[in-house]
mmCIF file of C-alpha atoms and ligand atoms in Angstrom:
data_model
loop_
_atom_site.group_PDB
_atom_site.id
_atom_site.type_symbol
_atom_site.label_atom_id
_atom_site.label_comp_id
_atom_site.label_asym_id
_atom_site.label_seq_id
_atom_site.Cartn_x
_atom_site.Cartn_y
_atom_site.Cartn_z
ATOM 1 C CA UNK A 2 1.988 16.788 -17.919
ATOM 2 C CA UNK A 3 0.580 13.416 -16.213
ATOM 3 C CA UNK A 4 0.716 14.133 -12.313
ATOM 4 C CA UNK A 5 1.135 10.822 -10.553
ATOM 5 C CA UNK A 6 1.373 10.722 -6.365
ATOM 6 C CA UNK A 7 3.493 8.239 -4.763
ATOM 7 C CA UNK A 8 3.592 7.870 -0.995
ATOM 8 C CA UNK A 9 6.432 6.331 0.851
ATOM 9 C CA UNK A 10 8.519 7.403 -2.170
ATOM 10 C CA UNK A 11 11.787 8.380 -0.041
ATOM 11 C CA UNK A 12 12.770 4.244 0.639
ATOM 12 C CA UNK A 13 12.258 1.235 -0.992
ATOM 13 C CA UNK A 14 9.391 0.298 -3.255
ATOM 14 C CA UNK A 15 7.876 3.383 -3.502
ATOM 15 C CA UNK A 16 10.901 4.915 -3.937
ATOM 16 C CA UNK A 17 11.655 2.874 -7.071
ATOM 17 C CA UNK A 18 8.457 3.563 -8.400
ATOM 18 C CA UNK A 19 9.126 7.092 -8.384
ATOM 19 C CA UNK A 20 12.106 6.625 -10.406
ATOM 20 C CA UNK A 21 11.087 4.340 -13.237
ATOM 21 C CA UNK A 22 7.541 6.938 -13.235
ATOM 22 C CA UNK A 23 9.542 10.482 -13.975
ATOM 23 C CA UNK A 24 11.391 8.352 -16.852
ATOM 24 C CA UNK A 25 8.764 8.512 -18.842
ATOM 25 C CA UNK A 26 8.108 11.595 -20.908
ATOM 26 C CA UNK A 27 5.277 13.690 -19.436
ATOM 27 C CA UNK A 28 5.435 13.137 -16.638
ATOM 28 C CA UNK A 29 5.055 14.606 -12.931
ATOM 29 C CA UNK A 30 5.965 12.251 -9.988
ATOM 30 C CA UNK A 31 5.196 13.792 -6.404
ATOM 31 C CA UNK A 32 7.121 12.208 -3.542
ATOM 32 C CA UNK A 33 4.486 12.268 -0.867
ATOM 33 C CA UNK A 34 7.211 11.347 1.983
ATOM 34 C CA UNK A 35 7.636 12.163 5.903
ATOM 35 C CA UNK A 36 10.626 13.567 5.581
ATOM 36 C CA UNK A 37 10.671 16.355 3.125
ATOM 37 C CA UNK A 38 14.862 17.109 3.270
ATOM 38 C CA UNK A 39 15.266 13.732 2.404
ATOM 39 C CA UNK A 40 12.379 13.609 -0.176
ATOM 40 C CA UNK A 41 13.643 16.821 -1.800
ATOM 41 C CA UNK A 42 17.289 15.709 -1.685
ATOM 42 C CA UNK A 43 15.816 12.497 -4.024
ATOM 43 C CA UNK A 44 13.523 14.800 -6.094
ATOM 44 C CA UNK A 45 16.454 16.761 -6.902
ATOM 45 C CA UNK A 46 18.449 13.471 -8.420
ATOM 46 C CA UNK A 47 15.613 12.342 -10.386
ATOM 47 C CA UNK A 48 15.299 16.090 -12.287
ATOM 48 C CA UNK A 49 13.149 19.028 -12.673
ATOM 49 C CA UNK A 50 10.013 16.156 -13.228
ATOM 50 C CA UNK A 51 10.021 15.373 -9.873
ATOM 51 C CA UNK A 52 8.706 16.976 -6.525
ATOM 52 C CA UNK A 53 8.777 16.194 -2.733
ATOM 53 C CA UNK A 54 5.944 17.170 -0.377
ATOM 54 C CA UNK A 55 5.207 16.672 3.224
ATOM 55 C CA UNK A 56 3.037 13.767 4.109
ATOM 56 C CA UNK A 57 3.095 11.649 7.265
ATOM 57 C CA UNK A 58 0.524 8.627 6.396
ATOM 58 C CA UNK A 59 0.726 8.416 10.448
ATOM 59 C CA UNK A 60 -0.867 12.065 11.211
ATOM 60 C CA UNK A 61 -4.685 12.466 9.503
ATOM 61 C CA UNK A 62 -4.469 16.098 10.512
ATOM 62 C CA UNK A 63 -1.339 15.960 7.858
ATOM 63 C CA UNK A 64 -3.299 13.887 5.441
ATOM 64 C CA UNK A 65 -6.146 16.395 5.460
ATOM 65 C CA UNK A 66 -3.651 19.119 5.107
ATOM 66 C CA UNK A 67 -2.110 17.551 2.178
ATOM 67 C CA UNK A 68 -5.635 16.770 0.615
ATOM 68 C CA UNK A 69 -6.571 20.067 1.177
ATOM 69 C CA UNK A 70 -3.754 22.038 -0.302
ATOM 70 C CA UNK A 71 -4.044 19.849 -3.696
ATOM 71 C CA UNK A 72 -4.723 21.604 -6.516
ATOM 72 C CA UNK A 73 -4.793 20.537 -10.554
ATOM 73 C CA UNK A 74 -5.655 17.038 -12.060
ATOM 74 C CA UNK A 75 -3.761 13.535 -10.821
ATOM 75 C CA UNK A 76 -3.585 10.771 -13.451
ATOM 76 C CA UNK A 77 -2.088 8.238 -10.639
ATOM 77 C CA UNK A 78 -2.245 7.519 -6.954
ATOM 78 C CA UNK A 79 -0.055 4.914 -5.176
ATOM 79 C CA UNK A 80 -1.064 3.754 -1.442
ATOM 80 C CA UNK A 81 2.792 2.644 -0.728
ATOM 81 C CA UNK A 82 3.302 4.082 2.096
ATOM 82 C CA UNK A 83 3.548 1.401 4.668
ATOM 83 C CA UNK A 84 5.571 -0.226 7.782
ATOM 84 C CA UNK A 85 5.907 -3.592 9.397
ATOM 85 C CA UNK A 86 6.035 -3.455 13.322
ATOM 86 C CA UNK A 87 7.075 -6.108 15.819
ATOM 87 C CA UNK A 88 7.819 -4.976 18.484
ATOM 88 C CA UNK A 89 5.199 -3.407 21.293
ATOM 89 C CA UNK A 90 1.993 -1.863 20.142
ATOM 90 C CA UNK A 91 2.698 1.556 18.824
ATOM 91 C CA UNK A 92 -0.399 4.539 18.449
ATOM 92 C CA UNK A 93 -0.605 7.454 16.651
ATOM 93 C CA UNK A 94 -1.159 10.784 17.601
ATOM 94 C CA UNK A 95 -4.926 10.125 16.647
ATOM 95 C CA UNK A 96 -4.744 7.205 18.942
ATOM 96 C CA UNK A 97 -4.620 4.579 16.551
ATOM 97 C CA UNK A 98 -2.770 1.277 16.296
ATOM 98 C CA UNK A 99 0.158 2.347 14.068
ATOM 99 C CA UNK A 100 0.341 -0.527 11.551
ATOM 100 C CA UNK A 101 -3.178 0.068 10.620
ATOM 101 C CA UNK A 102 -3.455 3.543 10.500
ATOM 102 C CA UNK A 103 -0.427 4.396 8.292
ATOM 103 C CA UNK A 104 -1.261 1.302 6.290
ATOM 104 C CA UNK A 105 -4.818 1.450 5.553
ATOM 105 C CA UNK A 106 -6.947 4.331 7.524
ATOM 106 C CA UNK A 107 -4.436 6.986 5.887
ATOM 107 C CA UNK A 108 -4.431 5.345 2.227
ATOM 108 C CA UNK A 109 -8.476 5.249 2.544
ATOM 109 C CA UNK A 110 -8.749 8.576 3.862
ATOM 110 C CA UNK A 111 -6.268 9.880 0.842
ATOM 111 C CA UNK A 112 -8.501 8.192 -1.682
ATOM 112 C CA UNK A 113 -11.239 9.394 -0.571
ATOM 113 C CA UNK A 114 -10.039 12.702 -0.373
ATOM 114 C CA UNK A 115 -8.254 13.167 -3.458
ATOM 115 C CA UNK A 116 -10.809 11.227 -5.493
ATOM 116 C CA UNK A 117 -12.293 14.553 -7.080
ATOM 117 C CA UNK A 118 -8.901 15.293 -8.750
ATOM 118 C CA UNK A 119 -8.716 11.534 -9.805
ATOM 119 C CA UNK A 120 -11.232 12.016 -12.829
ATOM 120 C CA UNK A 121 -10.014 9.483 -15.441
ATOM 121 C CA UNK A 122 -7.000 8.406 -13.190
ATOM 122 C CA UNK A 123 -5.743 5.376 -11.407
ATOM 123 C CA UNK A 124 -5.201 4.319 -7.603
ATOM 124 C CA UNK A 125 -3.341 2.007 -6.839
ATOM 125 C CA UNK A 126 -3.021 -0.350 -3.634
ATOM 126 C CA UNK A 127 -0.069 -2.435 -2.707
ATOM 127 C CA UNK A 128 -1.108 -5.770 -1.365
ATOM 128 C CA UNK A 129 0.814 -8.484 -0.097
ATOM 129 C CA UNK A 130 0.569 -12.405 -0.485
ATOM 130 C CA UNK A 131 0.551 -12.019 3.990
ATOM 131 C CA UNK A 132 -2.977 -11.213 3.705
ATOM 132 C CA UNK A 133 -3.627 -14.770 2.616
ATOM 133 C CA UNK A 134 -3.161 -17.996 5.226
ATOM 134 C CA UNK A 135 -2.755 -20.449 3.047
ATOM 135 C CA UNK A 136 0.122 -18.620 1.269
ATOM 136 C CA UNK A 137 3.194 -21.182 2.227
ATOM 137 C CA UNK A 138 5.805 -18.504 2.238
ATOM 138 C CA UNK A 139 4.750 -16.215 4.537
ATOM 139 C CA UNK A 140 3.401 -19.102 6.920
ATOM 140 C CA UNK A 141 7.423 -19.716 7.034
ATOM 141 C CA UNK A 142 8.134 -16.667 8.236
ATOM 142 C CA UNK A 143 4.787 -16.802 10.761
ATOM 143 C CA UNK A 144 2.204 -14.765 8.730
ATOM 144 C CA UNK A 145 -0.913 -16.606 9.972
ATOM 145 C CA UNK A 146 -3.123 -14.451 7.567
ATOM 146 C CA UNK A 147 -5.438 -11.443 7.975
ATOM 147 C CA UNK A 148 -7.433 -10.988 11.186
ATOM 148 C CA UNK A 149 -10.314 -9.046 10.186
ATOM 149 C CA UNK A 150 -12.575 -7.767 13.393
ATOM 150 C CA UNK A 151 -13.522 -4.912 12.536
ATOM 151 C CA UNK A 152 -12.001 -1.311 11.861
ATOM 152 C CA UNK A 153 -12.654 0.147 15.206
ATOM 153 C CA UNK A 154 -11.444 -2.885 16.971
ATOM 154 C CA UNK A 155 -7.970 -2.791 14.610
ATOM 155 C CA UNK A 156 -7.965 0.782 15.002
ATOM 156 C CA UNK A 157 -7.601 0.209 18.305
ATOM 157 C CA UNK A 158 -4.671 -2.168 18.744
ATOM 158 C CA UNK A 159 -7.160 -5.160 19.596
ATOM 159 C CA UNK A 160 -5.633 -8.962 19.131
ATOM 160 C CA UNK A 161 -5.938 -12.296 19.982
ATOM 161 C CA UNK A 162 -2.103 -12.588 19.383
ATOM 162 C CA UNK A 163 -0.011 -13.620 22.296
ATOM 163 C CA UNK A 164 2.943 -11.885 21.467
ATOM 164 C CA UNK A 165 4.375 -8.895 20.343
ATOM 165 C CA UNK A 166 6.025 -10.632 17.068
ATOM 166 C CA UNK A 167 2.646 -12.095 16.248
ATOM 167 C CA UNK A 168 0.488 -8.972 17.069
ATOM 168 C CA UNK A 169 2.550 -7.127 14.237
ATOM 169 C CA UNK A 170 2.846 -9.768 11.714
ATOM 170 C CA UNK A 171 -0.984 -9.832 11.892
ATOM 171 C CA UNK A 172 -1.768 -6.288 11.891
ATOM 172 C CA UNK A 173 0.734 -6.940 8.695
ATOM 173 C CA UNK A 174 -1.230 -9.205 6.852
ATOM 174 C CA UNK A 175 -4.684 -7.619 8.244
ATOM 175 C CA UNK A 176 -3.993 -4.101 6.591
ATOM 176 C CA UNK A 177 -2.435 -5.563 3.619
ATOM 177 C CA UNK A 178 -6.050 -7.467 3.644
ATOM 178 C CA UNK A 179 -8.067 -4.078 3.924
ATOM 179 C CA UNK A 180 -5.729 -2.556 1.222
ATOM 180 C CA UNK A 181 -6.889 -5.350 -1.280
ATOM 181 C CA UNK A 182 -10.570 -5.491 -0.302
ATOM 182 C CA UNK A 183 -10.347 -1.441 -0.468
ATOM 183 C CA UNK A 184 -9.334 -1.605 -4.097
ATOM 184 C CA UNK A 185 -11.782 -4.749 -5.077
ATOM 185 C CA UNK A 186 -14.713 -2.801 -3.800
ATOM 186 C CA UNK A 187 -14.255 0.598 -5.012
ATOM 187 C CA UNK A 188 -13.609 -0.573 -8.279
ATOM 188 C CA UNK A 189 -17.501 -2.148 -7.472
ATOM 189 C CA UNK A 190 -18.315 1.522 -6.885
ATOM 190 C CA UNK A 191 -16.796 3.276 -10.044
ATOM 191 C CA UNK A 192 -16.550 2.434 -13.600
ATOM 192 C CA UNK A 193 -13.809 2.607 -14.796
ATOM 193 C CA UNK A 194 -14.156 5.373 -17.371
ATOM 194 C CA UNK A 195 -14.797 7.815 -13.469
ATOM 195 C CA UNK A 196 -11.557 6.082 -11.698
ATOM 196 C CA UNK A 197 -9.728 2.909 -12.188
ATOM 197 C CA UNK A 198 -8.988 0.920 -8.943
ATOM 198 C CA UNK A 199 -6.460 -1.522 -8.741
ATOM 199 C CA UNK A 200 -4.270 -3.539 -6.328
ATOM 200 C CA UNK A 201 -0.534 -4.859 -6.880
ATOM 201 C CA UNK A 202 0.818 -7.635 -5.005
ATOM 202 C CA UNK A 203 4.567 -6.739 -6.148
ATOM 203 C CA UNK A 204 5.762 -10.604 -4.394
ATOM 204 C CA UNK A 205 8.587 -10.558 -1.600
ATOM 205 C CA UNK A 206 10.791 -8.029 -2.184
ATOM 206 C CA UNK A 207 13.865 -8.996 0.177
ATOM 207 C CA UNK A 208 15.918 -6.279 0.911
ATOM 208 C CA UNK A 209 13.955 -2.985 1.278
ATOM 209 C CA UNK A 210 13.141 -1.328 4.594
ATOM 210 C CA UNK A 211 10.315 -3.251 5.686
ATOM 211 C CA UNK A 212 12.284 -5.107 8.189
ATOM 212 C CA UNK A 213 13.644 -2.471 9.731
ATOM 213 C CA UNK A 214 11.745 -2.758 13.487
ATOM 214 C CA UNK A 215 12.872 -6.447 13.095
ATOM 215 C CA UNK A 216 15.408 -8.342 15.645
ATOM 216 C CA UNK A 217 18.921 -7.402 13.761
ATOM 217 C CA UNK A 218 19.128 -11.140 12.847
ATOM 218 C CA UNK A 219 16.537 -11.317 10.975
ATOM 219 C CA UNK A 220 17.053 -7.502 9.316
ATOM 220 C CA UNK A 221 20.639 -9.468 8.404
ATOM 221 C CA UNK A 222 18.792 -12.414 6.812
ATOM 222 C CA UNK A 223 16.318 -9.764 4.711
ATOM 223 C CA UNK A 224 19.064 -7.746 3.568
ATOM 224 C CA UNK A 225 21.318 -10.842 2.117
ATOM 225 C CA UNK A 226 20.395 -14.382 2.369
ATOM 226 C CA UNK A 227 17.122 -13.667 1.493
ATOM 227 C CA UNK A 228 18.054 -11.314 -1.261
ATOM 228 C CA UNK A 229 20.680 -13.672 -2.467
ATOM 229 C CA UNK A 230 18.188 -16.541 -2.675
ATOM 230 C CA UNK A 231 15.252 -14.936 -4.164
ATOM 231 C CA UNK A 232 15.532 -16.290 -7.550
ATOM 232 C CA UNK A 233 14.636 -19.701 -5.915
ATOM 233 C CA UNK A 234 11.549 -19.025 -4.254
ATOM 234 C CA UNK A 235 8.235 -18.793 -6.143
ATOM 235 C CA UNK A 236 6.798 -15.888 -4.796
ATOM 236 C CA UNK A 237 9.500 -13.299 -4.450
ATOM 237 C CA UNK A 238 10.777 -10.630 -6.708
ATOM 238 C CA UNK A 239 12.529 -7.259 -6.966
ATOM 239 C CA UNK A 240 11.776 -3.893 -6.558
ATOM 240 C CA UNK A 241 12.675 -2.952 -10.339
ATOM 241 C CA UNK A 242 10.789 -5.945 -11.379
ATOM 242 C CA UNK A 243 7.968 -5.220 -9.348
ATOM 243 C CA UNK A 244 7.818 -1.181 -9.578
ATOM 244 C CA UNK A 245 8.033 -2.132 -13.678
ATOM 245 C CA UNK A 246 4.604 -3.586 -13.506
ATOM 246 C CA UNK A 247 3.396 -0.822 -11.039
ATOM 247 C CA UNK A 248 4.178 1.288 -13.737
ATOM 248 C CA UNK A 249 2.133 -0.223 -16.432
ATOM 249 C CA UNK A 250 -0.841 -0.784 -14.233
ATOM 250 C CA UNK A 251 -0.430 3.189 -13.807
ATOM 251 C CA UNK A 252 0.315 3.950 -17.351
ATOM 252 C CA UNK A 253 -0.045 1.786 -20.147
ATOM 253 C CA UNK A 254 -2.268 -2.077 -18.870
ATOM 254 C CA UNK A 255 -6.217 -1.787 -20.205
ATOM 255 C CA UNK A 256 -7.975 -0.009 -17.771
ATOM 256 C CA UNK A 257 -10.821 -2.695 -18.308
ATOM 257 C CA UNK A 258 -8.593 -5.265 -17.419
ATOM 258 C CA UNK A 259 -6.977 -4.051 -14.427
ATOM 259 C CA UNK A 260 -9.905 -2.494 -12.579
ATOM 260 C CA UNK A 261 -10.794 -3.863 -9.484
ATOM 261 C CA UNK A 262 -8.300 -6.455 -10.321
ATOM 262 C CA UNK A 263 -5.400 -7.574 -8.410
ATOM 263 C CA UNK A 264 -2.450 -8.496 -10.295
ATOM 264 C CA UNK A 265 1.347 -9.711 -9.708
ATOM 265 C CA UNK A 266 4.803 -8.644 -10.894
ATOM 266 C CA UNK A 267 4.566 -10.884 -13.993
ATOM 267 C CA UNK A 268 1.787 -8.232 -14.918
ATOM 268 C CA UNK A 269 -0.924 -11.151 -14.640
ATOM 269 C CA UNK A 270 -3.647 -12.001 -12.049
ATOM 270 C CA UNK A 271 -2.522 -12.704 -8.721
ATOM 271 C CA UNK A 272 -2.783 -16.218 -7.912
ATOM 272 C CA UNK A 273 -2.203 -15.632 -3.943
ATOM 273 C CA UNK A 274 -5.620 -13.688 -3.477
ATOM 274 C CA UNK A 275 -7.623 -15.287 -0.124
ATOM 275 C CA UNK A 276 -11.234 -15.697 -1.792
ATOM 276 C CA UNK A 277 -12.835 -14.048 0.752
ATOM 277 C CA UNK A 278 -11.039 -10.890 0.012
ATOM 278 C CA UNK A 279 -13.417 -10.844 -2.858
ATOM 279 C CA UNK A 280 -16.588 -11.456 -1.284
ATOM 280 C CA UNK A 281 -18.789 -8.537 -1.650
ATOM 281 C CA UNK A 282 -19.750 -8.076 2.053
ATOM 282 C CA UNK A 283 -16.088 -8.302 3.353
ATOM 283 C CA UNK A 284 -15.818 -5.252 0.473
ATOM 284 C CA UNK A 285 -18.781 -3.465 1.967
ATOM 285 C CA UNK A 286 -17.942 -4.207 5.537
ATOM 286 C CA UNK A 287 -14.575 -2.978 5.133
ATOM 287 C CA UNK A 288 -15.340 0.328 3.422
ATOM 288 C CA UNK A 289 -18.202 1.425 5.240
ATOM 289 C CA UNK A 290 -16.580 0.666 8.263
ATOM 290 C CA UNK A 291 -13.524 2.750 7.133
ATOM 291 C CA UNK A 292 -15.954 5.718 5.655
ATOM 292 C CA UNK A 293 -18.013 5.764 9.222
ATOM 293 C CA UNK A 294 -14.585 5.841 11.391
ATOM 294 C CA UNK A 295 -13.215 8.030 9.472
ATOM 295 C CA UNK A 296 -16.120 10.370 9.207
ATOM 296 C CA UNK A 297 -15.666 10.455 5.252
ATOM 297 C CA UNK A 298 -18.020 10.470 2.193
ATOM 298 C CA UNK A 299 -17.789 8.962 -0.840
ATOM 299 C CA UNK A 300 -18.116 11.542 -3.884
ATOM 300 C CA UNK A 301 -21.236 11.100 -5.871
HETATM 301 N N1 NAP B 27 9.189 -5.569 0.742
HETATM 302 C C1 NAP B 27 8.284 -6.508 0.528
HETATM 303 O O1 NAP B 27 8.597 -7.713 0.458
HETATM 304 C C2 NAP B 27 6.846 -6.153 0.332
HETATM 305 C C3 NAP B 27 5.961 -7.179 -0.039
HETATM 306 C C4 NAP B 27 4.602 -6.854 -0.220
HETATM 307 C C5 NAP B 27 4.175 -5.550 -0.064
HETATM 308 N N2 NAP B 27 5.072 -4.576 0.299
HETATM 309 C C6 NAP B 27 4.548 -3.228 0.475
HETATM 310 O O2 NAP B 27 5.359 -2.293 -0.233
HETATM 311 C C7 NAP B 27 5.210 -1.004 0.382
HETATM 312 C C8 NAP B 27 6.577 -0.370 0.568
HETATM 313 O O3 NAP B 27 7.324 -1.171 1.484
HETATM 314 P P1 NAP B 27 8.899 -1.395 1.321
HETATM 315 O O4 NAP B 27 9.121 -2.852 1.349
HETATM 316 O O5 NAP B 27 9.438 -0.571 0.217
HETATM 317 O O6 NAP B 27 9.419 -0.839 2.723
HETATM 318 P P2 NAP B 27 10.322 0.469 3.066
HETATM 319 O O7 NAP B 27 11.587 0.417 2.296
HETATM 320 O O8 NAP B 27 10.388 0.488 4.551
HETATM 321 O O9 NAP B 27 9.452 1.684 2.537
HETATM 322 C C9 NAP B 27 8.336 2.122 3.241
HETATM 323 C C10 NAP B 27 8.068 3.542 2.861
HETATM 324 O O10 NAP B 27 6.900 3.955 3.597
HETATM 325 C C11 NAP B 27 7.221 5.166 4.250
HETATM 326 N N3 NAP B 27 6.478 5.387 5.479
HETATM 327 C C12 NAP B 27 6.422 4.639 6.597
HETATM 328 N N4 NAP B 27 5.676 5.252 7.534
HETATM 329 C C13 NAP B 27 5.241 6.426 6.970
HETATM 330 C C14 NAP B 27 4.467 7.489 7.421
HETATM 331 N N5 NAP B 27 3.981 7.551 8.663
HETATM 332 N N6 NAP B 27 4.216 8.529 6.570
HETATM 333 C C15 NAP B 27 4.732 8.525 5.316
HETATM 334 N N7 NAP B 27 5.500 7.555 4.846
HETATM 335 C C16 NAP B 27 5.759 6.505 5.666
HETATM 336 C C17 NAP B 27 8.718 5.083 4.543
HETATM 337 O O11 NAP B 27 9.198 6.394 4.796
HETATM 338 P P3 NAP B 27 10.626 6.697 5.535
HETATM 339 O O12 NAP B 27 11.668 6.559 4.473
HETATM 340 O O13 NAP B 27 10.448 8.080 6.037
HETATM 341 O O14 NAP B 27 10.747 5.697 6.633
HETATM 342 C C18 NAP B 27 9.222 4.470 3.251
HETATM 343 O O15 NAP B 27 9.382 5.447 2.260
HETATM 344 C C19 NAP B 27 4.435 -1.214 1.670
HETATM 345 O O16 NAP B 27 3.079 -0.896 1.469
HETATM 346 C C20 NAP B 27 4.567 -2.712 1.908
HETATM 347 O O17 NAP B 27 3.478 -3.243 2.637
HETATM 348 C C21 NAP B 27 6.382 -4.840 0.497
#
């Protein structure tokens, strides 16, 4: 049996993923989810293939747990997990800015920690075309881009934003940043034939929960209009069409092709990738940064 790990897996995206994964024969899908009644409830519907366990992306003494309590070979790791907050600045119970801790610090920190288990397997990170300022649609809905400082400073809740609505859209865009520079550089760090690191930008996906902390106007606009007019704008997509090509980056796309890559949900290169995502300091700034604040070692 393939074990593949999919956190955020009880809404949305992830949870999609989850379902078109356990279709295919041979394979385990874990919901990594919050809320484990809920996650087992949805385990349950998808058959005796699927399994819910306890992770809150928010807590690192959870993420520990759960890294600690693994046991047995993954094939497949999806950072999905993830939340879009404008309203007031939120910490954790670690005393980190919310946004970027469930977002990046705890996707990092599961990497890293579940990276011995990953031997031959895949991890993949969920981008976002946010991350990138000169990406026209999410400059119409105020995305100004990532604002890396550094991972202390983010951890922290720092921001030159005026507002709360800005503060969130750029801790947004920021962490969706660090999860494609993540990806980019350990793939620098590991061939291929050790792990295969990858990063999907699955497009705007109108709709799914990500709006929920939103003004109710605009959760009304990304549950319908936006839904209804998605076939017209460039960039968006659906979260069949995009879990689809999650699931071949996972299972069946050349691992040569795809690592350290970041690709779309046409299955092809991303065109919406901000160069200096790629540049190989931003890579090593951002992962030795994350590795020294989190106290964490790369295996050897
Ligand atoms: N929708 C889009 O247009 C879009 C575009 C680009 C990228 N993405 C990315 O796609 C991913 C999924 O987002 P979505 O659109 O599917 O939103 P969603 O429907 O809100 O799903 C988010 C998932 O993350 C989980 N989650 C949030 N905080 C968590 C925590 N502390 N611990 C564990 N799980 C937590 C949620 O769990 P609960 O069910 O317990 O709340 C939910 O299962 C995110 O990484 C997002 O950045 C989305």
């Amino acid at each position: 049996m393939d074990t593949f790990i999919v956190t955020g897996a009880s809404h949305g995206f992830g949870l999609e993923i989850a379902r078109q994964l356990v279709r295919r024969a041979g394979t385990e899908v874990i919901l990594a989810v919050r809320d484990l009644k809920k996650g087992e409830a949805l385990a349950k519907e998808m058959g005796p293939n699927a399994r819910a366990m306890r992770l809150d992306c928010a807590s690192m003494e959870d993420i520990n747990r759960f890294i600690a309590a693994w046991r047995g070979p993954i094939r497949g790791l999806v950072n999905n997990a993830g939340l879009q907050q404008p309203g007031a600045t939120r910490l954790t119970a670690d005393g980190y800015e919310e946004t970027i801790a469930v977002n990046h610090l705890a996707a990092f920190q599961l990497t890293v920690g579940l990276l011995p288990h990953l031997k031959g397997g895949r991890v993949l990170f969920i981008g976002s075309g946010t991350h990138n300022p000169e990406n026209k649609t999410p400059r119409r809905f105020g995305f100004r881009g990532a604002k890396f400082t550094s991972i202390a400073q983010l951890a922290k809740g720092e921001s030159d934003a005026t507002n709360d609505r800005q503060r969130g859209l750029d801790r947004y865009a920021t962490s969706k940043f660090l999860n494609t520079a993540t990806g980019i550089e350990l793939a620098r760090r590991f061939q291929p034939t050790e792990h295969v690191f990858s990063v999907l930008d699955p497009g705007m996906m109108a709709g799914t929960g990500l709006a929920r902390s939103a003004p109710a106007p605009v959760r009304l606009l990304w549950s319908t209009v936006l839904k209804w007019i998605s076939p017209l704008i460039d960039d968006a997509s659906t979260t069949e069409k995009s879990a689809a090509a999650a699931v071949w980056m996972l299972t069946e796309a050349p691992a040569s092709d795809i690592h350290g890559a970041v690709y779309d949900f046409a299955r092809k290169p991303s065109e919406r990738v901000w160069e200096k995502v790629r540049e190989a300091e931003v890579g090593r700034m951002v992962v030795e940064q994350s590795l020294s604040f989190l106290h964490a070692k790369l295996p050897t």
